[in-house]
Amino acid sequence: MPYFVVLGASGQLGSEILNLLPKEETLALTREQLDITDFIKVQAVLKEARPKVVFNCTGFVRVDDAEERTKEAWEVNALAVLFLAKVSAELNATIVNISTDYVFDGRKGAPYTELDVPNPLSVYGVTKLAGEFFAKAYCPKHFIVRTAGLYGKRGSRAKGGSFVDRILQKAKSGEPLKVVSDQVTSPTYARDLASHLVKLVETEKFGLYHIANRGYCSWHEFATTIIQIANLNVPVEPIRSDQIPLKAKRPSFSALVSVRLLSAGLPPLRHWHDALTEFLKSHEPDSLAI
Ligand SMILES: NC(=O)c1ccc[n+]([C@@H]2O[C@H](COP(=O)([O-])OP(=O)(O)OC[C@H]3O[C@@H](n4cnc5c(N)ncnc54)[C@H](OP(=O)(O)O)[C@@H]3O)[C@@H](O)[C@H]2O)c1
C-alpha cells in the first residue's frame, strides 16, 4: 500500500515532490488518472490506496480565467479539497493542501505572515482560501501551505510554462519584454518548496505555513534578474499593472514570510536570487514542450 499519494503529479510542484518520495511507497496521480472533482472516484481511489499522506498539488491556477470559469475554479480549489479532507480524515491520513499569496489584498505593504488576515481580491484567491478552510475544518491532520511565484523545471502546464520559461523564451525570440513593476512577490523555486514540504510532513506539526524563497521583488526585477543570470542582453521595460488590464485583480504586494516554520524545526528557504541562479544554471527551458 502506498504511504504517499500525490495529486496533480504532472504539475510543476507535484513533479518535484514525486522526485523526492520513494517510488515504491508513492501513488502519483495526474488529472488523466484522477480528476479530483470526480468525488466518487476520489473516494474509491483513496479508500483503496489507504495512504498516510495526501499531497494536493492540484489547482485551477489560471487566475484570470477563474473570473469567468468560476464554477470550475470553485470545484477544483475548494469543493474538491472538502472531499479530500473528509476522506483523508476517515483514513486518519494527513492532507497537505497548497495555497497562495493571492489570499491577501496586498495593502499591508510588507511581507505577510501566517498571522495576517486574508482578504482575497479575486475568484482564484477566494476559492483557494475556501479550500484552506475546508482542509482545516474537515481534516485534523492538515498542513495548509501558502506559497508564491512558483517556477520549476516542469513549468506550469496550465499557464504554458513558468514565468521564467516565458521570459527566457520571449527574450530569445526577440519579442519586446514589458513586465509590471508595481506588483511584488516572493519568487519560489518549486524544488525548494517540495523539499521543505516533505520535511514538514514528517514533523506532524500540523497547521498553516508560509513557504517561499526568502526576500521579495517586483515581477520586473524578477524578469531583469532572469535575463542577467542567463547572460541575455535584452531590455525589460517596466510597466504599471493598469497598462495591461487583466480580468482578475492582483495584490500589489504579496510577499510571504513565515513566523511558524522555525517552531516546526525548519529554517527559512534560501534567498530567491540564489535559488533562481541554481535553477537557471541547471535548466534547459524544454518545459514549454510538455
Ligand atoms: N504557480 C504559482 O505561481 C503558484 C503560486 C502560489 C500557489 N500556487 C499553488 O500551488 C499549487 C501547484 O501549482 P503549480 O504551479 O504546480 O501548477 P500546475 O503546474 O499548473 O499544476 C497544477 C496541477 O493540477 C492539475 N489539475 C488541475 N485540475 C485538476 C483536476 N480537476 N483534477 C486533477 N488534477 C487537476 C493539473 O493537471 P493538468 O495539467 O493535466 O491540467 C496540474 O498537474 C496549486 O495549488 C496552486 O494554486 C501556485
Coordinates of C-alpha atoms and ligand atoms in Angstrom, one line a residue:
M1 CA 0.0 0.0 0.0
P2 CA 1.3 3.5 -0.9
Y3 CA 2.3 5.7 2.0
F4 CA 2.0 8.8 -0.1
V5 CA -0.5 10.0 -2.7
V6 CA 0.5 12.9 -4.9
L7 CA -2.4 14.6 -6.7
G8 CA -1.5 16.9 -9.6
A9 CA 1.5 14.8 -10.2
S10 CA 2.3 16.3 -13.6
G11 CA 2.3 19.9 -12.3
Q12 CA 5.4 21.9 -11.6
L13 CA 5.2 21.3 -7.8
G14 CA 3.7 17.8 -7.9
S15 CA 6.5 16.6 -10.2
E16 CA 9.2 17.9 -7.8
I17 CA 7.6 16.3 -4.8
L18 CA 7.5 13.0 -6.7
N19 CA 11.2 13.2 -7.3
L20 CA 11.8 13.2 -3.5
L21 CA 9.5 10.4 -2.4
P22 CA 10.3 6.7 -2.5
K23 CA 8.8 5.3 -5.7
E24 CA 7.6 2.1 -4.2
E25 CA 5.7 3.9 -1.5
T26 CA 4.1 6.6 -3.7
L27 CA 1.0 6.6 -5.8
A28 CA 1.3 9.5 -8.3
L29 CA -1.9 10.6 -9.9
T30 CA -2.3 13.0 -12.8
R31 CA -5.5 14.6 -13.8
E32 CA -6.0 12.0 -16.6
Q33 CA -5.8 9.3 -13.9
L34 CA -7.9 11.0 -11.3
D35 CA -9.9 14.2 -11.8
I36 CA -10.2 15.5 -8.2
T37 CA -13.7 16.9 -9.0
D38 CA -14.9 13.3 -9.6
F39 CA -15.7 12.9 -5.9
I40 CA -17.0 9.3 -6.1
K41 CA -13.8 8.2 -7.8
V42 CA -11.6 10.2 -5.4
Q43 CA -13.2 8.4 -2.5
A44 CA -12.8 5.0 -4.2
V45 CA -9.2 5.5 -5.1
L46 CA -8.1 6.9 -1.7
K47 CA -10.0 4.2 0.2
E48 CA -8.4 1.5 -1.8
A49 CA -4.9 3.0 -1.5
R50 CA -5.2 4.0 2.2
P51 CA -2.3 6.4 2.2
K52 CA -0.9 8.1 5.2
V53 CA -0.2 11.4 3.5
V54 CA -2.1 13.1 0.6
F55 CA -0.3 15.9 -1.2
N56 CA -2.8 18.0 -3.0
C57 CA -0.8 19.8 -5.7
T58 CA -3.7 20.4 -8.0
G59 CA -5.2 23.8 -8.7
F60 CA -7.3 25.8 -11.1
V61 CA -4.3 28.1 -11.4
R62 CA -5.2 30.4 -14.3
V63 CA -6.0 33.5 -12.2
D64 CA -7.8 35.4 -15.0
D65 CA -9.7 32.5 -16.3
A66 CA -11.1 31.8 -12.8
E67 CA -13.0 35.1 -13.0
E68 CA -15.2 33.6 -15.8
R69 CA -14.9 29.8 -15.1
T70 CA -15.9 30.4 -11.6
K71 CA -17.7 27.0 -11.2
E72 CA -14.6 25.1 -12.3
A73 CA -12.3 27.1 -10.1
W74 CA -14.6 26.6 -7.1
E75 CA -14.8 22.8 -7.8
V76 CA -11.1 22.3 -8.1
N77 CA -9.7 24.8 -5.5
A78 CA -12.4 24.5 -2.8
L79 CA -15.1 21.8 -3.1
A80 CA -12.6 19.1 -4.1
V81 CA -10.5 20.0 -1.0
L82 CA -13.5 19.5 1.2
F83 CA -14.0 15.9 -0.1
L84 CA -10.2 15.2 0.0
A85 CA -10.1 16.4 3.6
K86 CA -13.1 14.3 4.6
V87 CA -11.8 11.1 3.1
S88 CA -8.3 11.8 4.5
A89 CA -9.8 12.3 7.9
E90 CA -11.7 9.0 7.6
L91 CA -8.4 7.3 6.8
N92 CA -6.6 9.1 9.6
A93 CA -4.3 10.5 6.9
T94 CA -2.6 13.8 6.7
I95 CA -3.6 16.3 3.9
V96 CA -1.1 18.7 2.6
N97 CA -3.0 21.5 0.7
I98 CA -1.2 24.1 -1.3
S99 CA -2.5 27.6 -1.2
T100 CA -1.4 31.0 -2.4
D101 CA -0.2 34.5 -1.6
Y102 CA -3.3 35.7 -3.5
V103 CA -5.4 35.2 -0.4
F104 CA -4.1 38.6 0.6
D105 CA -5.1 42.0 -0.7
G106 CA -1.5 43.5 -0.6
R107 CA -2.5 46.5 1.4
K108 CA -0.1 45.6 4.2
G109 CA 2.8 46.7 2.1
A110 CA 5.2 44.3 3.9
P111 CA 5.6 40.6 3.8
Y112 CA 2.6 38.6 5.0
T113 CA 3.0 36.1 7.9
E114 CA 0.7 33.3 8.9
L115 CA -0.9 35.7 11.5
D116 CA -2.1 38.2 8.9
V117 CA -5.8 38.2 8.0
P118 CA -6.5 37.2 4.4
N119 CA -8.7 39.3 2.2
P120 CA -8.6 37.9 -1.4
L121 CA -9.3 40.2 -4.4
S122 CA -10.1 37.5 -7.0
V123 CA -12.1 34.4 -7.6
Y124 CA -8.9 32.4 -7.6
G125 CA -7.9 33.9 -4.2
V126 CA -11.4 33.3 -2.7
T127 CA -11.6 29.7 -3.9
K128 CA -8.1 28.9 -2.6
L129 CA -9.0 30.5 0.8
A130 CA -12.2 28.4 0.9
G131 CA -10.0 25.3 0.2
E132 CA -7.9 26.3 3.2
F133 CA -10.9 26.5 5.4
F134 CA -12.2 23.1 4.2
A135 CA -8.9 21.4 4.8
K136 CA -8.7 22.9 8.3
A137 CA -12.3 22.2 9.2
Y138 CA -12.5 18.6 8.0
C139 CA -9.1 17.0 8.4
P140 CA -7.4 17.3 11.9
K141 CA -4.1 16.3 10.4
H142 CA -3.7 19.1 7.9
F143 CA -0.9 21.2 6.5
I144 CA -2.0 24.3 4.6
V145 CA 1.0 25.8 2.9
R146 CA 0.8 29.1 1.1
T147 CA 3.5 29.8 -1.5
A148 CA 4.1 32.4 -4.2
G149 CA 5.5 33.0 -7.7
L150 CA 6.3 29.3 -8.3
Y151 CA 8.7 28.2 -11.1
G152 CA 10.3 24.9 -11.7
K153 CA 11.8 22.5 -14.2
R154 CA 8.4 21.4 -15.4
G155 CA 6.7 24.8 -15.7
S156 CA 3.0 25.2 -15.1
R157 CA 1.1 23.3 -17.8
A158 CA -2.0 25.4 -17.3
K159 CA 0.0 28.6 -17.7
G160 CA 2.1 27.5 -20.7
G161 CA 5.4 27.2 -18.7
S162 CA 6.6 29.1 -15.7
F163 CA 7.2 32.9 -15.6
V164 CA 11.0 32.1 -16.0
D165 CA 10.3 30.0 -19.1
R166 CA 8.1 32.7 -20.7
I167 CA 10.7 35.4 -20.1
L168 CA 13.5 33.3 -21.5
Q169 CA 11.5 32.3 -24.5
K170 CA 10.5 35.9 -25.3
A171 CA 14.0 37.2 -24.8
K172 CA 15.5 34.6 -27.1
S173 CA 12.8 35.2 -29.8
G174 CA 13.5 38.9 -29.7
E175 CA 10.0 39.8 -28.5
P176 CA 9.9 43.1 -26.5
L177 CA 9.7 42.4 -22.8
K178 CA 7.3 44.5 -20.7
V179 CA 6.8 43.5 -17.1
V180 CA 4.9 45.0 -14.3
S181 CA 7.0 46.8 -11.7
D182 CA 4.1 47.6 -9.2
Q183 CA 3.4 44.1 -8.1
V184 CA 5.8 42.5 -5.6
T185 CA 6.1 38.7 -4.9
S186 CA 8.4 36.1 -3.4
P187 CA 9.6 34.1 -6.4
T188 CA 9.8 30.5 -5.3
Y189 CA 11.7 27.5 -6.8
A190 CA 9.3 24.5 -6.8
R191 CA 12.2 22.2 -5.9
D192 CA 13.0 24.1 -2.7
L193 CA 9.3 24.2 -1.7
A194 CA 9.0 20.4 -2.4
S195 CA 12.0 19.6 -0.3
H196 CA 10.6 21.6 2.7
L197 CA 7.1 20.1 2.3
V198 CA 8.5 16.6 2.5
K199 CA 10.4 17.5 5.7
L200 CA 7.4 19.4 7.2
V201 CA 5.1 16.4 6.8
E202 CA 7.5 14.4 8.9
T203 CA 7.2 16.8 11.9
E204 CA 3.5 16.3 12.2
K205 CA 3.3 19.9 13.5
F206 CA 0.1 20.5 11.7
G207 CA -1.3 23.9 10.7
L208 CA -0.8 26.8 8.4
Y209 CA 2.6 27.7 7.0
H210 CA 4.0 30.2 4.5
I211 CA 6.8 28.7 2.5
A212 CA 8.5 30.8 -0.2
N213 CA 12.1 31.6 -1.0
R214 CA 13.4 34.4 1.2
G215 CA 13.2 38.0 0.1
Y216 CA 10.9 39.6 -2.5
C217 CA 11.0 41.7 -5.7
S218 CA 8.7 43.1 -8.3
W219 CA 7.9 41.0 -11.3
H220 CA 10.0 43.4 -13.3
E221 CA 13.0 42.9 -11.0
F222 CA 12.4 39.1 -11.2
A223 CA 12.5 39.3 -15.1
T224 CA 15.6 41.5 -15.2
T225 CA 17.4 39.2 -12.9
I226 CA 16.5 36.2 -15.0
I227 CA 17.8 38.0 -18.1
Q228 CA 21.0 38.9 -16.3
I229 CA 21.7 35.5 -14.9
A230 CA 21.0 33.9 -18.3
N231 CA 23.5 36.4 -19.9
L232 CA 21.0 37.8 -22.3
N233 CA 21.4 41.3 -23.3
V234 CA 17.8 42.3 -23.6
P235 CA 16.0 45.3 -22.1
V236 CA 13.0 44.8 -19.9
E237 CA 10.6 47.7 -19.9
P238 CA 8.9 48.3 -16.5
I239 CA 5.1 48.9 -16.9
R240 CA 2.3 49.6 -14.4
S241 CA -0.4 46.9 -14.0
D242 CA -3.1 49.3 -15.2
Q243 CA -1.3 49.3 -18.6
I244 CA -2.3 45.7 -19.1
P245 CA -5.9 45.3 -18.0
L246 CA -6.4 41.8 -16.7
K247 CA -9.7 40.2 -15.6
A248 CA -8.6 39.4 -12.1
K249 CA -7.3 41.9 -9.6
R250 CA -4.0 41.1 -8.0
P251 CA -2.4 42.2 -4.8
S252 CA 0.3 44.9 -5.2
F253 CA 2.5 43.4 -2.5
S254 CA 2.1 39.7 -1.6
A255 CA 5.5 38.6 -0.5
L256 CA 5.4 35.9 2.1
V257 CA 7.4 35.2 5.2
S258 CA 7.0 32.6 7.9
V259 CA 6.8 33.0 11.7
R260 CA 5.9 29.3 12.1
L261 CA 8.5 27.3 10.2
L262 CA 11.2 27.6 12.8
S263 CA 8.9 26.2 15.5
A264 CA 8.5 23.2 13.3
G265 CA 12.3 22.9 13.3
L266 CA 12.7 24.1 9.7
P267 CA 14.9 27.0 8.6
P268 CA 13.7 29.6 6.1
L269 CA 14.3 28.7 2.4
R270 CA 17.3 30.3 0.8
H271 CA 17.1 33.7 -0.9
W272 CA 15.2 33.8 -4.1
H273 CA 18.2 35.1 -6.0
D274 CA 20.3 32.1 -5.0
A275 CA 17.5 29.7 -5.9
L276 CA 17.0 31.3 -9.3
T277 CA 20.7 31.2 -10.0
E278 CA 20.9 27.5 -9.3
F279 CA 17.7 26.8 -11.3
L280 CA 18.9 28.7 -14.4
K281 CA 22.3 27.0 -14.3
S282 CA 20.7 23.6 -14.4
H283 CA 17.7 24.3 -16.5
E284 CA 17.2 23.9 -20.2
P285 CA 13.8 25.5 -20.9
D286 CA 12.4 22.5 -22.6
S287 CA 9.3 22.5 -20.4
L288 CA 7.4 24.6 -22.9
A289 CA 7.1 21.5 -25.0
I290 CA 5.2 19.4 -22.4
Ligands
LIG1 N1 2.2 28.8 -9.9 C1 2.2 29.7 -8.9 O1 2.9 30.7 -9.1 C2 1.6 29.4 -7.6 C3 1.6 30.4 -6.6 C4 1.0 30.1 -5.4 C5 0.3 28.9 -5.2 N2 0.3 28.0 -6.2 C6 -0.5 26.8 -5.9 O2 0.5 25.7 -6.0 C7 -0.2 24.5 -6.4 C8 0.6 23.9 -7.5 O3 0.6 24.8 -8.6 P1 1.6 24.6 -9.9 O4 2.3 25.9 -10.1 O5 2.4 23.3 -9.7 O6 0.5 24.5 -11.0 P2 0.5 23.5 -12.3 O7 1.8 23.1 -12.8 O8 -0.5 24.0 -13.3 O9 -0.1 22.2 -11.6 C9 -1.5 22.1 -11.3 C10 -1.9 20.6 -11.5 O10 -3.2 20.5 -11.1 C11 -3.8 19.6 -12.1 N3 -5.2 19.7 -12.1 C12 -6.0 20.8 -12.4 N4 -7.3 20.5 -12.3 C13 -7.4 19.2 -11.9 C14 -8.4 18.3 -11.6 N5 -9.7 18.7 -11.8 N6 -8.1 17.1 -11.2 C15 -6.8 16.7 -11.0 N7 -5.8 17.4 -11.3 C16 -6.0 18.7 -11.7 C17 -3.1 19.9 -13.4 O11 -3.3 18.9 -14.3 P3 -3.3 19.3 -15.9 O12 -2.0 20.0 -16.2 O13 -3.4 18.0 -16.6 O14 -4.5 20.2 -16.1 C18 -1.7 20.2 -12.9 O15 -1.0 19.0 -13.0 C19 -1.6 24.9 -6.8 O16 -2.5 24.6 -5.7 C20 -1.5 26.5 -6.9 O17 -2.8 27.1 -6.6 C21 0.9 28.2 -7.4

